[in-house]
Coordinates of C-alpha atoms and ligand atoms in Angstrom, one line a residue:
M256 CA 0.0 0.2 -0.4
K257 CA 1.6 3.4 -0.7
I258 CA 2.4 5.6 2.0
K259 CA 0.0 8.4 1.0
T260 CA -3.0 5.4 0.6
K261 CA -2.2 4.1 4.3
L262 CA -1.5 7.8 6.1
N263 CA -4.7 9.0 4.7
A264 CA -6.7 5.7 5.8
G265 CA -5.0 5.8 9.4
V266 CA -5.9 9.4 9.8
G267 CA -9.2 8.8 8.3
L268 CA -10.4 5.9 10.6
L269 CA -9.1 7.5 13.7
F270 CA -11.5 10.7 12.4
L271 CA -14.3 7.7 11.5
M272 CA -13.7 7.1 15.1
I273 CA -13.9 10.3 16.7
I274 CA -17.6 10.2 14.0
I275 CA -18.6 7.9 16.4
L276 CA -17.7 8.7 19.9
S277 CA -19.4 11.6 20.0
A278 CA -22.7 11.1 17.8
L279 CA -23.1 7.7 21.1
G280 CA -22.3 10.1 23.6
G281 CA -24.8 12.8 22.2
W282 CA -26.9 10.1 21.9
F283 CA -26.8 8.1 25.4
I284 CA -26.8 11.4 27.3
Y285 CA -30.6 12.4 25.1
Q286 CA -31.5 9.3 26.2
L287 CA -30.8 10.2 29.6
K288 CA -31.9 13.7 29.3
K289 CA -35.6 12.5 27.6
D290 CA -36.5 10.6 30.9
T291 CA -35.3 11.7 33.3
Q292 CA -38.1 14.2 31.7
N293 CA -40.6 12.1 31.6
I294 CA -40.7 11.4 35.5
L295 CA -40.3 15.5 35.5
V296 CA -43.7 16.5 33.6
A297 CA -45.5 12.6 33.8
N298 CA -45.1 12.0 37.6
Y299 CA -44.0 14.8 38.8
N300 CA -46.8 17.2 38.0
T301 CA -49.2 14.5 39.6
L302 CA -47.6 14.4 42.5
Q303 CA -47.5 18.0 43.4
Y304 CA -51.2 18.5 42.3
S305 CA -52.0 15.5 45.1
R306 CA -50.2 17.3 46.8
N307 CA -51.9 20.4 46.6
M308 CA -55.8 18.7 46.3
L309 CA -54.8 17.0 50.1
L310 CA -53.9 20.0 51.5
S311 CA -56.9 21.9 49.5
L312 CA -59.2 18.8 51.0
E313 CA -58.8 20.0 55.0
E314 CA -59.9 23.4 54.1
I315 CA -62.4 22.7 52.6
E316 CA -65.0 23.3 55.6
R317 CA -64.3 26.2 56.5
D318 CA -62.8 28.1 53.6
P319 CA -64.4 27.8 49.9
F320 CA -61.5 29.0 48.2
S321 CA -60.2 25.8 49.0
V322 CA -62.9 23.7 46.4
K323 CA -61.9 26.0 43.8
E324 CA -57.5 25.3 44.1
F325 CA -59.3 21.3 44.8
Q326 CA -61.4 21.6 42.3
K327 CA -57.9 23.5 39.4
N328 CA -55.4 20.6 41.0
L329 CA -58.1 18.1 40.2
N330 CA -58.6 19.5 36.3
L331 CA -54.9 19.4 35.8
Q332 CA -54.2 16.1 36.8
S333 CA -57.5 14.6 34.1
Q334 CA -54.8 16.0 31.5
N335 CA -52.1 14.7 32.4
I336 CA -52.7 11.2 32.1
T337 CA -49.2 9.2 31.9
E338 CA -49.7 5.7 33.8
S339 CA -52.1 2.8 33.2
G340 CA -55.2 2.7 36.2
E341 CA -54.5 6.4 36.7
R342 CA -57.4 7.5 34.4
E343 CA -59.4 4.9 37.0
A344 CA -57.4 6.5 39.8
T345 CA -58.3 9.9 38.8
R346 CA -62.1 9.6 37.9
N347 CA -63.0 7.9 41.4
I348 CA -61.2 11.3 42.9
I349 CA -63.7 13.3 40.5
S350 CA -67.1 11.3 41.2
H351 CA -65.9 10.7 44.9
F352 CA -65.3 14.7 44.7
S353 CA -68.6 15.5 43.0
D354 CA -70.1 13.5 46.1
L355 CA -68.3 15.7 48.8
N356 CA -69.2 18.7 47.2
K357 CA -72.6 17.9 47.9
N358 CA -71.6 17.1 51.3
R359 CA -69.3 19.2 52.9
H360 CA -69.0 18.2 56.1
D361 CA -68.9 13.7 55.4
A362 CA -65.6 12.3 56.9
N363 CA -66.3 8.6 55.4
L364 CA -66.0 10.2 51.8
K365 CA -63.1 12.7 52.1
S366 CA -61.2 9.8 53.4
V367 CA -61.8 8.2 50.5
I368 CA -60.6 11.3 48.7
R369 CA -58.0 11.1 50.8
K370 CA -57.3 7.0 48.8
D371 CA -58.2 8.1 45.8
I372 CA -54.9 10.8 46.3
A373 CA -53.0 8.6 47.7
E374 CA -54.0 5.7 45.1
L375 CA -52.8 8.2 42.7
M376 CA -49.6 9.3 44.5
Q377 CA -48.5 5.8 44.2
L378 CA -48.8 4.8 40.9
N379 CA -47.2 7.1 40.2
M380 CA -44.1 6.9 42.3
N381 CA -44.3 3.6 41.0
A382 CA -43.9 4.6 37.7
I383 CA -40.6 7.2 39.0
Q384 CA -39.1 3.9 40.8
I385 CA -39.1 2.4 36.8
K386 CA -38.5 5.2 35.2
S387 CA -35.4 5.8 37.5
G388 CA -34.9 1.8 36.7
I389 CA -34.7 2.5 32.9
A390 CA -32.7 5.3 33.0
N391 CA -30.4 4.3 34.9
T392 CA -29.6 0.8 32.6
T393 CA -30.0 3.5 30.3
A394 CA -27.2 4.9 31.8
E395 CA -25.0 1.7 31.9
N396 CA -25.8 0.5 29.0
A397 CA -23.9 3.8 27.5
I398 CA -21.0 3.7 29.9
A399 CA -20.5 -0.3 28.8
V400 CA -21.2 0.8 24.5
I401 CA -19.1 4.4 25.8
S402 CA -16.3 2.2 26.8
V403 CA -15.9 -1.0 24.4
A404 CA -16.1 1.8 21.9
G405 CA -13.0 3.7 23.8
T406 CA -11.1 1.4 24.3
L407 CA -11.7 -0.2 20.0
C408 CA -11.1 3.2 19.4
F409 CA -7.6 3.0 21.7
L410 CA -6.9 0.1 20.6
I411 CA -6.6 1.0 16.8
A412 CA -5.6 3.9 17.6
F413 CA -2.2 2.6 19.5
T414 CA -1.4 -0.5 16.5
L415 CA -1.3 2.9 14.3
M416 CA 0.3 5.6 16.5
I417 CA 2.8 2.3 17.0
N418 CA 3.0 0.9 13.3
L419 CA 2.2 3.8 10.6
P420 CA 6.2 6.3 12.4
S421 CA 8.3 2.8 12.5
N422 CA 6.2 2.1 8.5
I423 CA 7.4 5.3 7.5
A424 CA 10.6 6.0 9.9
N425 CA 12.7 2.8 9.2
P426 CA 12.3 2.7 5.6
I427 CA 14.3 6.1 5.6
R428 CA 16.8 4.9 8.2
E429 CA 17.2 1.7 6.5
L430 CA 17.7 3.8 3.2
T431 CA 19.7 6.6 5.7
F432 CA 22.3 3.8 6.1
S433 CA 22.9 2.5 2.4
I434 CA 23.8 6.2 1.7
H435 CA 26.5 5.7 4.0
Q436 CA 28.1 2.8 2.6
I437 CA 27.7 4.2 -0.9
A438 CA 29.4 6.6 0.1
Q439 CA 32.1 4.8 1.7
Q440 CA 32.3 3.1 -1.9
N441 CA 31.0 -0.1 -0.4
Y442 CA 29.1 -0.3 -3.5
R443 CA 27.2 -3.8 -3.2
E444 CA 24.9 -2.3 -0.8
R445 CA 21.2 -2.5 -1.7
V446 CA 18.4 -2.1 0.1
R447 CA 15.2 -3.9 -0.4
F448 CA 12.2 -2.7 0.3
E449 CA 8.9 -4.5 0.6
G450 CA 5.3 -3.7 -1.8
N451 CA 4.4 -1.2 -3.3
S452 CA 5.2 2.0 -1.3
E453 CA 6.8 5.1 -2.8
F454 CA 10.0 3.5 -0.4
G455 CA 9.4 0.8 -3.1
E456 CA 10.4 3.0 -5.8
L457 CA 12.6 4.9 -4.0
A458 CA 14.8 1.0 -3.5
K459 CA 14.2 0.7 -7.3
S460 CA 15.9 3.7 -8.1
F461 CA 18.7 3.5 -5.5
N462 CA 19.8 -0.2 -6.5
T463 CA 20.3 0.3 -9.5
M464 CA 22.0 3.9 -9.2
A465 CA 24.4 1.3 -6.7
E466 CA 24.7 -1.5 -9.4
K467 CA 25.8 1.1 -11.7
L468 CA 28.1 2.8 -9.0
Q469 CA 29.6 -0.7 -8.4
E470 CA 30.4 -1.2 -12.6
Y471 CA 32.0 1.9 -12.8
S472 CA 34.0 1.0 -9.8
E473 CA 34.4 -2.2 -10.3
S474 CA 35.0 -1.1 -14.4
R475 CA 37.7 1.1 -13.3
L476 CA 39.5 -1.4 -11.3
D477 CA 39.9 -3.6 -13.4
K478 CA 41.9 -0.6 -16.0
I479 CA 44.1 0.4 -12.5
L480 CA 44.9 -2.1 -12.2
K481 CA 46.0 -3.6 -16.1
G482 CA 47.5 -0.3 -16.1
K483 CA 49.5 -1.3 -13.1
K484 CA 50.8 -4.8 -14.5
R485 CA 51.6 -2.5 -17.3
I486 CA 53.5 -1.2 -16.0
E487 CA 55.0 -3.2 -13.5
T488 CA 56.7 -5.9 -17.2
L489 CA 57.5 -2.9 -18.1
I490 CA 60.2 -1.6 -15.2
D491 CA 61.0 -5.9 -15.4
N492 CA 61.8 -6.4 -19.1
M493 CA 64.7 -2.6 -18.7
H494 CA 68.1 -3.3 -19.3
D495 CA 68.6 -1.3 -16.1
A496 CA 67.7 -2.3 -12.1
V497 CA 65.1 -0.9 -10.5
I498 CA 64.0 -0.4 -7.2
G499 CA 60.8 1.7 -5.7
I500 CA 60.9 2.8 -2.1
D501 CA 58.9 4.0 -0.2
E502 CA 59.0 6.9 2.3
N503 CA 59.2 4.6 5.7
R504 CA 62.1 2.9 2.5
K505 CA 59.7 -0.2 3.2
V506 CA 60.5 -1.5 -0.7
L507 CA 57.4 -2.0 -3.1
F508 CA 59.0 -2.6 -6.1
V509 CA 62.2 -4.2 -7.7
N510 CA 63.0 -5.8 -11.5
D511 CA 64.4 -8.9 -12.8
Q512 CA 67.0 -7.2 -13.6
A513 CA 67.7 -5.9 -10.5
L514 CA 67.5 -9.2 -9.2
K515 CA 70.0 -10.5 -11.5
I516 CA 71.8 -7.7 -10.3
T517 CA 71.9 -8.7 -6.6
G518 CA 72.2 -12.2 -6.9
L519 CA 69.4 -11.7 -4.1
K520 CA 65.0 -13.3 -5.0
K521 CA 62.1 -10.5 -5.3
D522 CA 61.0 -12.6 -1.2
H523 CA 64.7 -11.1 0.4
F524 CA 62.9 -7.2 -1.0
I525 CA 59.8 -6.2 -1.1
G526 CA 58.1 -5.6 2.4
K527 CA 61.1 -5.8 3.7
L528 CA 63.4 -1.9 4.6
I529 CA 66.1 -1.5 2.6
Q530 CA 68.9 -0.7 5.0
D531 CA 67.9 -4.3 6.5
V532 CA 68.2 -6.5 3.1
A533 CA 71.5 -4.4 3.0
V534 CA 72.8 -5.8 5.1
G535 CA 73.3 -9.2 3.7
N536 CA 74.6 -7.5 0.2
D537 CA 77.6 -5.3 -0.5
L538 CA 75.5 -3.6 -3.8
V539 CA 72.9 -2.8 -2.2
R540 CA 74.8 -1.8 0.9
D541 CA 76.2 0.7 -1.7
L542 CA 73.9 2.0 -3.8
I543 CA 71.5 3.0 -0.5
R544 CA 75.1 5.3 1.2
E545 CA 72.9 8.3 -0.4
I546 CA 70.1 7.6 0.7
I547 CA 70.3 6.7 4.7
D548 CA 74.0 10.0 4.3
P549 CA 72.9 12.0 1.8
L550 CA 75.8 14.6 2.4
I551 CA 77.8 12.1 0.1
S552 CA 75.0 12.2 -2.9
K553 CA 77.3 14.3 -5.3
K554 CA 80.3 12.9 -5.2
A555 CA 79.1 8.8 -5.9
D556 CA 76.2 11.0 -8.6
S557 CA 79.6 11.2 -11.5
E558 CA 81.1 7.3 -10.3
L559 CA 80.6 4.4 -12.4
L560 CA 79.3 1.4 -10.7
K561 CA 81.8 -1.8 -11.4
I562 CA 79.9 -4.9 -11.3
F563 CA 80.0 -8.8 -12.9
V564 CA 76.5 -9.9 -14.6
E565 CA 76.8 -13.0 -15.9
G566 CA 80.8 -13.5 -15.6
K567 CA 81.2 -10.7 -17.6
E568 CA 81.9 -6.4 -16.4
N569 CA 79.4 -4.2 -16.9
Y570 CA 78.8 -0.3 -15.7
F571 CA 76.4 1.3 -14.1
E572 CA 75.6 4.4 -13.2
K573 CA 73.4 5.1 -10.2
E574 CA 70.6 7.5 -10.5
I575 CA 68.4 8.4 -7.5
L576 CA 64.6 10.1 -8.4
D577 CA 62.5 11.1 -5.0
I578 CA 59.1 10.5 -5.0
N579 CA 56.8 13.8 -4.5
V580 CA 53.5 14.0 -5.8
L581 CA 50.9 17.1 -5.2
P582 CA 48.1 15.3 -3.5
T583 CA 44.2 16.0 -4.7
G584 CA 43.0 19.8 -3.9
E585 CA 46.5 20.4 -1.4
D586 CA 48.5 23.2 -2.0
D587 CA 52.3 21.0 -1.0
K588 CA 54.1 18.5 -2.6
R589 CA 54.2 15.3 -0.4
F590 CA 57.2 13.2 -0.6
I591 CA 55.8 10.0 -1.0
G592 CA 59.4 7.6 -1.7
Q593 CA 62.2 7.7 -3.7
V594 CA 63.6 5.1 -6.9
I595 CA 66.6 3.9 -7.6
M596 CA 67.5 3.2 -10.7
L597 CA 71.1 1.8 -12.3
R598 CA 71.6 2.2 -15.7
N599 CA 73.4 -0.5 -17.4
V600 CA 75.6 1.9 -19.8
T601 CA 77.9 -1.1 -19.9
P602 CA 77.9 -0.9 -24.7
F603 CA 78.7 3.2 -23.9
K604 CA 82.2 2.8 -22.1
E605 CA 83.4 0.1 -24.2
L606 CA 82.3 2.5 -27.0
D607 CA 84.0 5.1 -24.9
L608 CA 87.0 2.7 -25.1
A609 CA 87.2 1.3 -27.7
K610 CA 87.4 5.2 -29.6
T611 CA 89.8 6.1 -26.6
H612 CA 91.9 3.4 -27.7
F613 CA 91.6 4.2 -31.6
L614 CA 92.7 8.5 -30.8
G615 CA 96.0 7.2 -28.5
T616 CA 97.4 5.1 -31.1
V617 CA 96.8 7.9 -33.7
S618 CA 98.5 10.5 -31.4
H619 CA 100.7 9.1 -30.4
E620 CA 101.5 7.8 -34.0
F621 CA 101.0 11.5 -35.5
K622 CA 103.1 12.3 -32.8
T623 CA 106.2 11.0 -34.8
P624 CA 105.6 12.3 -37.9
I625 CA 104.5 15.8 -37.0
S626 CA 107.6 15.6 -35.1
S627 CA 109.7 15.1 -38.3
I628 CA 107.4 17.6 -40.4
Q629 CA 108.9 20.6 -38.0
M630 CA 111.9 19.6 -38.2
G631 CA 112.2 20.0 -42.1
V632 CA 110.6 22.9 -41.6
Q633 CA 113.1 23.6 -39.2
L634 CA 116.2 23.0 -41.6
L635 CA 114.1 24.5 -45.2
E636 CA 113.7 27.8 -42.6
N637 CA 118.4 26.3 -42.3
E638 CA 120.2 29.2 -44.6
R639 CA 122.6 27.7 -45.2
I640 CA 121.2 24.8 -46.6
G641 CA 119.9 27.0 -49.4
N642 CA 118.0 30.3 -49.9
L643 CA 113.8 30.6 -50.6
N644 CA 112.4 32.6 -52.1
D645 CA 109.0 35.0 -50.6
E646 CA 106.5 32.4 -51.5
Q647 CA 108.6 29.6 -50.7
Q648 CA 109.0 30.7 -47.2
K649 CA 105.3 31.8 -46.8
L650 CA 104.2 28.6 -47.6
V651 CA 107.2 27.0 -45.3
L652 CA 105.7 29.9 -42.2
G653 CA 102.5 28.4 -42.9
I654 CA 103.8 24.0 -42.6
K655 CA 105.1 25.6 -39.8
D656 CA 102.0 26.8 -37.6
D657 CA 100.2 24.0 -39.4
T658 CA 102.9 22.3 -37.7
I659 CA 101.9 23.5 -33.8
R660 CA 99.1 23.4 -34.4
L661 CA 98.5 20.0 -35.6
L662 CA 101.9 18.9 -32.5
K663 CA 99.1 20.8 -30.1
I664 CA 96.0 18.7 -31.2
T665 CA 98.0 15.3 -31.0
G666 CA 99.2 16.2 -27.1
E667 CA 96.0 17.8 -26.1
L668 CA 94.9 13.9 -27.6
L669 CA 97.7 12.5 -26.0
N670 CA 96.3 13.6 -22.4
L671 CA 92.9 12.6 -23.0
T672 CA 93.4 9.0 -23.7
Q673 CA 95.7 9.1 -20.3
L674 CA 93.0 10.0 -19.0
E675 CA 90.5 8.3 -20.2
T676 CA 92.5 5.6 -19.2
G677 CA 92.9 6.4 -16.2
V678 CA 97.0 6.4 -16.3
V679 CA 97.8 10.3 -15.5
E680 CA 101.4 9.9 -13.8
L681 CA 101.9 12.0 -11.5
N682 CA 105.7 13.3 -10.7
I683 CA 105.6 15.8 -8.5
K684 CA 108.4 16.6 -6.8
P685 CA 109.8 20.7 -5.8
A686 CA 109.7 22.7 -9.2
E687 CA 111.0 26.3 -10.0
I688 CA 108.1 28.6 -10.5
K689 CA 110.5 31.4 -12.1
T690 CA 111.7 28.9 -14.9
M691 CA 108.5 26.9 -15.4
V692 CA 107.0 30.5 -16.6
E693 CA 109.4 32.4 -17.9
S694 CA 109.4 28.8 -19.7
V695 CA 106.0 29.4 -21.2
I696 CA 106.2 32.2 -22.1
A697 CA 109.4 31.6 -24.4
A698 CA 107.2 28.9 -25.2
N699 CA 103.9 30.9 -26.2
Q700 CA 105.6 34.6 -26.7
S701 CA 105.9 34.3 -30.9
A702 CA 102.6 33.9 -31.0
A703 CA 102.2 36.5 -28.5
D704 CA 104.6 38.7 -30.9
F705 CA 102.7 38.0 -33.8
K706 CA 98.8 39.3 -32.8
N707 CA 101.7 42.8 -30.7
I708 CA 100.2 41.0 -27.5
S709 CA 103.0 42.0 -24.2
I710 CA 102.9 39.3 -21.2
K711 CA 104.2 40.5 -18.2
S712 CA 105.3 37.9 -15.4
E713 CA 104.6 38.8 -12.1
I714 CA 106.2 36.0 -9.0
D715 CA 106.0 37.0 -5.4
P716 CA 110.0 37.5 -4.2
N717 CA 109.5 34.7 -1.6
L718 CA 108.0 32.0 -4.2
K719 CA 111.0 30.5 -5.0
F720 CA 109.6 26.6 -5.0
I721 CA 105.7 24.8 -5.4
N722 CA 106.2 21.1 -5.1
A723 CA 104.5 20.3 -8.7
D724 CA 104.3 18.0 -11.4
F725 CA 106.4 20.8 -13.6
E726 CA 104.8 18.7 -17.3
K727 CA 101.6 18.9 -16.6
T728 CA 101.7 22.1 -14.4
S729 CA 104.4 24.0 -17.7
W730 CA 101.1 22.5 -20.2
V731 CA 98.4 23.5 -18.3
L732 CA 99.9 27.0 -18.1
S733 CA 100.4 27.5 -21.2
N734 CA 97.3 27.0 -22.5
I735 CA 95.5 29.4 -20.0
L736 CA 98.5 31.3 -21.3
S737 CA 97.9 30.3 -25.4
N738 CA 94.6 30.7 -24.6
A739 CA 94.8 34.5 -23.6
I740 CA 97.1 34.9 -26.8
R741 CA 93.8 33.3 -29.0
Y742 CA 90.8 35.3 -27.5
S743 CA 92.8 38.9 -27.2
Y744 CA 92.7 41.5 -28.9
E745 CA 96.0 42.9 -30.7
N746 CA 97.4 45.1 -29.1
S747 CA 97.1 44.9 -24.9
N748 CA 98.6 42.7 -22.2
I749 CA 98.5 39.8 -20.8
E750 CA 99.5 39.0 -16.9
I751 CA 100.8 36.1 -14.7
C752 CA 100.9 36.2 -12.1
V753 CA 102.1 34.1 -8.9
K754 CA 101.7 35.4 -5.8
N755 CA 100.6 33.5 -2.0
D756 CA 96.5 32.8 -1.5
Q757 CA 95.9 30.8 2.1
N758 CA 98.3 29.0 2.1
Q759 CA 98.8 28.4 -1.2
I760 CA 100.1 29.0 -4.5
Q761 CA 97.9 31.0 -6.9
F762 CA 98.8 31.8 -11.1
S763 CA 96.1 33.5 -12.2
V764 CA 96.6 34.9 -16.3
K765 CA 94.6 38.2 -16.6
D766 CA 93.9 39.1 -20.8
Q767 CA 92.3 42.1 -22.4
G768 CA 90.0 40.4 -25.0
Y769 CA 86.7 39.0 -25.2
G770 CA 85.7 38.1 -22.2
I771 CA 82.9 34.9 -21.4
E772 CA 79.4 35.5 -21.3
E773 CA 78.5 34.7 -17.6
Q774 CA 76.3 31.6 -18.4
Y775 CA 79.2 29.7 -20.2
L776 CA 82.2 30.5 -17.2
D777 CA 80.7 26.5 -16.0
K778 CA 81.0 25.0 -18.6
V779 CA 84.9 26.0 -20.3
F780 CA 85.4 23.0 -17.9
T781 CA 84.2 20.8 -19.7
R782 CA 85.2 18.4 -22.2
Y783 CA 84.7 19.5 -26.6
F784 CA 83.2 22.4 -25.7
R785 CA 84.0 26.2 -27.3
I786 CA 81.8 29.0 -26.7
P787 CA 79.4 28.6 -29.7
G788 CA 80.3 31.5 -32.1
T789 CA 84.1 31.1 -31.1
K790 CA 86.1 31.5 -34.6
A791 CA 89.9 31.3 -33.6
D792 CA 91.0 27.0 -34.1
G793 CA 91.1 24.4 -31.0
T794 CA 89.4 21.4 -29.7
G795 CA 87.3 22.4 -26.4
L796 CA 90.2 19.7 -24.3
G797 CA 92.0 22.2 -22.6
L798 CA 90.2 24.2 -20.5
S799 CA 89.4 20.0 -19.6
I800 CA 92.8 18.9 -19.2
S801 CA 94.0 22.0 -17.8
K802 CA 90.8 20.8 -15.0
E803 CA 92.2 17.3 -14.6
F804 CA 95.5 17.8 -14.4
I805 CA 95.8 20.8 -11.7
E806 CA 92.2 18.7 -10.2
A807 CA 94.7 15.3 -9.7
Q808 CA 97.5 17.3 -7.7
G809 CA 94.9 18.5 -5.1
G810 CA 94.4 22.0 -6.2
K811 CA 91.2 24.2 -8.6
I812 CA 90.8 26.3 -10.8
S813 CA 88.9 29.0 -11.4
V814 CA 87.7 31.6 -14.4
K815 CA 86.0 34.7 -13.5
S816 CA 85.6 36.9 -17.0
E817 CA 83.2 39.9 -17.4
I818 CA 82.6 41.1 -22.1
G819 CA 85.1 43.4 -23.5
V820 CA 86.8 43.5 -20.6
G821 CA 88.5 40.1 -20.4
S822 CA 89.5 37.2 -18.3
I823 CA 91.3 36.1 -15.2
F824 CA 92.0 31.7 -15.5
Y825 CA 93.3 31.3 -11.6
F826 CA 94.4 28.1 -10.1
S827 CA 96.3 26.8 -6.8
L828 CA 98.1 24.3 -5.8
K829 CA 99.3 23.4 -2.7
A830 CA 102.8 25.7 -1.5
Ligands
ADP138 P1 90.1 25.1 -27.3 O1 91.4 24.3 -28.1 O2 88.8 25.3 -28.0 O3 90.6 26.6 -27.1 P2 89.8 25.0 -24.0 O4 89.3 24.1 -23.6 O5 91.0 25.8 -24.2 O6 89.5 24.4 -25.2 O7 88.5 26.7 -23.6 C1 87.5 26.0 -23.7 C2 86.8 27.3 -24.4 O8 87.0 28.3 -23.6 C3 87.7 28.1 -25.6 O9 86.8 27.3 -27.6 C4 86.4 29.5 -25.6 O10 85.7 29.5 -26.0 C5 86.9 29.7 -24.4 N1 87.7 30.4 -23.5 C6 88.5 29.7 -23.4 N2 89.9 30.8 -22.5 C7 89.3 31.8 -22.9 C8 89.7 33.6 -22.5 N3 91.3 33.5 -22.3 N4 89.0 34.4 -23.7 C9 87.7 34.0 -24.2 N5 88.1 32.7 -24.2 C10 88.1 31.8 -23.9

């Protein structure tokens, strides 16, 4: 049944019951009123007339007015005959009264009339008793009927009071609970209301909605699971080793390559703290060094890890990525873990080694013929061998410049191969600073003269010796000086300065050249880097080799520069 119908029926029934109760009450009150009025009209008046007649009868001999009074009451009584036998009694009174009227002193007749009146009174009193009994019965009936009707009404109202609110409230409560379940993503929740009330329709709509939500959520979950599997397969098939940890350093995933390299099983990793895994595995310990102690991160970053995998030397580049995500509706990113990656760079390393060997061999093989060419050119310049005409002299000069450049390049390449193969041999012993500076200036003098550049040197007189590799330090100073000459305008000055700087000996070469833009200052020390637009010949190797030579001796190299003003290159070594 519909809720509306139920409510209408309930309220209607209550209304009907009120009407029935009121009608019953009214009807019984009316009955009682009728009974009492009956007594009053029919019997009380007769008793009153009888009393008046008795009183008048006593005075009838002395007071002629009493006769009239008697007659008046008798007439009134004649018109108020209500009970059976009353008519005969009245008639008796009338006949005896007319006899009395003839002889007013007849005591006997008076006595007869008194008896008649007494009988009339008895009749009416009996009637009053009977009618009072009827009224009593009516009252009792009224009490009984109204009690029954009232009890019935109470029972019906009580049943309605118990059932009707719960009929409405229970489905609402059930529905509220189900809505809470849906809000908590429990899409399997359903409501079941029986009957075809409005709640039945509501339940149907609710269940349809829940079903659709469940379908949607399951399809989304399925998609997410598929995506997860795809990414896991991708990570597993990578050639690089990958280990993922959460913000508490618990291992979330590890790929096959990482298992192969570490020689551990998946069970050793998943769900364990990475530092616990590291306790029993040297490689893992090495991998998480910077996670445990962030201070060593920078140094470890640049190192290649040499690991034997399946009996073969492999090179890996380690990278640790922090994973920060922006949670929905929040402004700040949250750290949720790290990924440790070991990039397999063995093929590149092998190619690099092959290149280094090739460069080493080629530059070594080139050095001897180039030196012979240089000697040949020097011989050609010698007048004792024969005079050259102007044209020939120009050609010889060109060949000379080229051989110098070729020798410089092969020298740089040889140094580079030495650095790359890690066979830089330092020959550190006290070296005379003045000799070093003068020899470097002498080696670059002709190039400086060519551009009319003057080179001045200023050496702190207290500084005589430096504990360094003479050959390599001279090479660095010469490289910086030759750069200063090459990247300077004609007719400018270059200053070489050697001074004591915080217990270190600092060499500086200051030029008045083109200068270097700030954005390139860091980069000039990287291999093969040349500032875009640089015209003078070069390989981009000189400064990077210089940096490695100086750092190998525990020193530092740096540069300051201003566009259009000039540059100063510094390097300092232990005193
Ligand atoms: P390169 O063989 O090209 O000179 P370097 O490593 O010696 O290689 O120098 C790297 C680059 O730095 C050069 O190509 C040049 O652009 C810039 N550079 C080096 N020294 C100077 C300098 N004194 N003035 C301006 N630019 C310079």
